[in-house]
Amino acid sequence: MLVWKEEYAIGVEMIDVQHKRLFEIGNSAYKLLRDEFCTDKYDKIVQIIEDLRQYTMFHFKSEEEYMKKINYRKYFSQKVEHDDFIKKINAIDFDNVDENPEKYLEDILAFIFNWTLEHILQKDKLIKAE
């Protein structure tokens, strides 16, 4: 489970609120993984992935518009990272999910949490710093 900490805030309220929502989506995957009473997780995993895909597309668009508005000089490198994230989400093979949902959910969680934390702390924090 990933808990929002104030050190993750970049100081742009709109972006911080959206980052918190990404944490919530990741945590819904974590809760599903730990749910011993849910035996068929496939449909819920697919829904979480779709939520993540839709929300990240919205978030990245918002963040990129903000970066353009303030003439952020590292906009293009951020855009490349955002596009790569979306490509990875779009490339998910749902046959693999069906074969081993628990393992796949663990992999998705690791990817979401690691990428999000690294990106926020190492890239997004610089947006406000400029």
CSV table of C-alpha atoms in Angstrom, one decimal:
chain,number,residue,atom,x,y,z
A,1,MET,CA,0.0,0.0,0.0
A,2,LEU,CA,1.2,3.4,-0.9
A,3,VAL,CA,0.4,6.3,1.6
A,4,TRP,CA,0.5,9.9,0.4
A,5,LYS,CA,3.1,12.0,2.2
A,6,GLU,CA,3.4,15.7,2.0
A,7,GLU,CA,7.0,15.2,0.7
A,8,TYR,CA,5.4,13.9,-2.5
A,9,ALA,CA,3.6,17.3,-3.1
A,10,ILE,CA,5.1,19.4,-5.8
A,11,GLY,CA,3.3,22.5,-4.8
A,12,VAL,CA,0.9,22.7,-7.7
A,13,GLU,CA,-2.5,21.9,-6.2
A,14,MET,CA,-4.1,20.5,-9.4
A,15,ILE,CA,-1.2,18.1,-10.0
A,16,ASP,CA,-0.9,17.1,-6.4
A,17,VAL,CA,-4.6,16.2,-6.3
A,18,GLN,CA,-4.2,14.1,-9.5
A,19,HIS,CA,-1.2,12.4,-8.1
A,20,LYS,CA,-3.2,11.4,-5.0
A,21,ARG,CA,-5.8,9.9,-7.3
A,22,LEU,CA,-3.1,7.8,-9.0
A,23,PHE,CA,-2.1,6.5,-5.5
A,24,GLU,CA,-5.8,5.6,-4.9
A,25,ILE,CA,-5.9,3.6,-8.1
A,26,GLY,CA,-2.7,1.8,-7.2
A,27,ASN,CA,-4.1,1.1,-3.7
A,28,SER,CA,-7.2,-0.4,-5.2
A,29,ALA,CA,-5.0,-2.9,-6.9
A,30,TYR,CA,-3.2,-3.6,-3.7
A,31,LYS,CA,-6.5,-4.1,-1.8
A,32,LEU,CA,-7.6,-6.5,-4.5
A,33,LEU,CA,-4.4,-8.5,-4.3
A,34,ARG,CA,-4.8,-8.9,-0.6
A,35,ASP,CA,-8.6,-9.8,-0.8
A,36,GLU,CA,-8.6,-13.5,0.1
A,37,PHE,CA,-12.4,-13.7,-0.5
A,38,CYS,CA,-12.3,-12.7,-4.1
A,39,THR,CA,-11.4,-15.8,-6.1
A,40,ASP,CA,-11.9,-14.5,-9.6
A,41,LYS,CA,-10.0,-11.3,-9.9
A,42,TYR,CA,-9.7,-11.0,-13.6
A,43,ASP,CA,-12.6,-8.6,-14.3
A,44,LYS,CA,-11.5,-6.4,-11.4
A,45,ILE,CA,-7.9,-6.3,-12.6
A,46,VAL,CA,-9.1,-5.3,-16.1
A,47,GLN,CA,-11.2,-2.5,-14.6
A,48,ILE,CA,-8.3,-1.2,-12.5
A,49,ILE,CA,-6.0,-1.2,-15.5
A,50,GLU,CA,-8.6,0.6,-17.5
A,51,ASP,CA,-9.1,3.1,-14.7
A,52,LEU,CA,-5.3,3.6,-14.6
A,53,ARG,CA,-5.1,4.0,-18.3
A,54,GLN,CA,-7.9,6.6,-18.5
A,55,TYR,CA,-6.8,8.5,-15.5
A,56,THR,CA,-3.1,8.7,-16.5
A,57,MET,CA,-4.1,9.9,-19.9
A,58,PHE,CA,-6.2,12.7,-18.3
A,59,HIS,CA,-3.5,13.5,-15.7
A,60,PHE,CA,-0.6,13.6,-18.2
A,61,LYS,CA,-2.6,15.9,-20.5
A,62,SER,CA,-3.3,18.2,-17.6
A,63,GLU,CA,0.3,18.2,-16.4
A,64,GLU,CA,1.6,18.7,-19.9
A,65,GLU,CA,-0.8,21.7,-20.5
A,66,TYR,CA,0.4,23.2,-17.2
A,67,MET,CA,4.1,22.7,-18.3
A,68,LYS,CA,3.4,24.4,-21.6
A,69,LYS,CA,1.6,27.3,-19.9
A,70,ILE,CA,4.6,28.0,-17.6
A,71,ASN,CA,7.1,27.3,-20.5
A,72,TYR,CA,8.7,24.4,-18.6
A,73,ARG,CA,12.0,23.7,-20.3
A,74,LYS,CA,11.9,19.9,-19.6
A,75,TYR,CA,8.5,19.5,-21.1
A,76,PHE,CA,9.6,17.2,-23.9
A,77,SER,CA,11.5,14.8,-21.7
A,78,GLN,CA,8.4,14.6,-19.4
A,79,LYS,CA,6.2,14.0,-22.4
A,80,VAL,CA,8.4,11.1,-23.5
A,81,GLU,CA,8.2,9.5,-20.1
A,82,HIS,CA,4.4,10.0,-20.0
A,83,ASP,CA,4.0,8.5,-23.5
A,84,ASP,CA,6.2,5.5,-22.5
A,85,PHE,CA,4.0,4.9,-19.4
A,86,ILE,CA,0.8,4.9,-21.6
A,87,LYS,CA,2.4,2.6,-24.1
A,88,LYS,CA,3.3,0.1,-21.3
A,89,ILE,CA,-0.3,0.2,-20.0
A,90,ASN,CA,-1.7,-0.2,-23.5
A,91,ALA,CA,0.6,-3.1,-24.1
A,92,ILE,CA,-0.8,-5.2,-21.3
A,93,ASP,CA,-1.6,-8.7,-22.5
A,94,PHE,CA,-4.8,-9.7,-20.8
A,95,ASP,CA,-4.2,-13.4,-21.6
A,96,ASN,CA,-1.3,-13.2,-19.1
A,97,VAL,CA,-3.6,-11.6,-16.6
A,98,ASP,CA,-6.0,-14.5,-16.9
A,99,GLU,CA,-3.2,-17.1,-16.6
A,100,ASN,CA,-1.8,-15.9,-13.3
A,101,PRO,CA,-3.8,-12.9,-12.0
A,102,GLU,CA,-2.1,-12.7,-8.6
A,103,LYS,CA,1.4,-12.5,-10.2
A,104,TYR,CA,0.3,-10.1,-12.8
A,105,LEU,CA,-1.3,-7.9,-10.2
A,106,GLU,CA,1.9,-7.9,-8.1
A,107,ASP,CA,3.8,-6.9,-11.3
A,108,ILE,CA,1.4,-4.1,-12.1
A,109,LEU,CA,1.5,-2.8,-8.5
A,110,ALA,CA,5.3,-2.7,-8.5
A,111,PHE,CA,5.3,-0.9,-11.8
A,112,ILE,CA,2.7,1.7,-10.8
A,113,PHE,CA,4.2,2.4,-7.4
A,114,ASN,CA,7.8,2.5,-8.5
A,115,TRP,CA,7.2,4.5,-11.6
A,116,THR,CA,4.8,7.0,-9.9
A,117,LEU,CA,7.1,7.6,-6.9
A,118,GLU,CA,10.2,7.9,-9.0
A,119,HIS,CA,8.5,10.2,-11.5
A,120,ILE,CA,7.0,12.5,-8.9
A,121,LEU,CA,10.1,12.8,-6.7
A,122,GLN,CA,12.7,13.0,-9.5
A,123,LYS,CA,10.8,14.7,-12.4
A,124,ASP,CA,7.6,16.4,-11.3
A,125,LYS,CA,9.2,18.1,-8.3
A,126,LEU,CA,11.3,20.0,-10.7
A,127,ILE,CA,8.3,21.6,-12.3
A,128,LYS,CA,7.7,23.8,-9.3
A,129,ALA,CA,11.4,24.3,-8.7
A,130,GLU,CA,11.9,26.3,-11.9
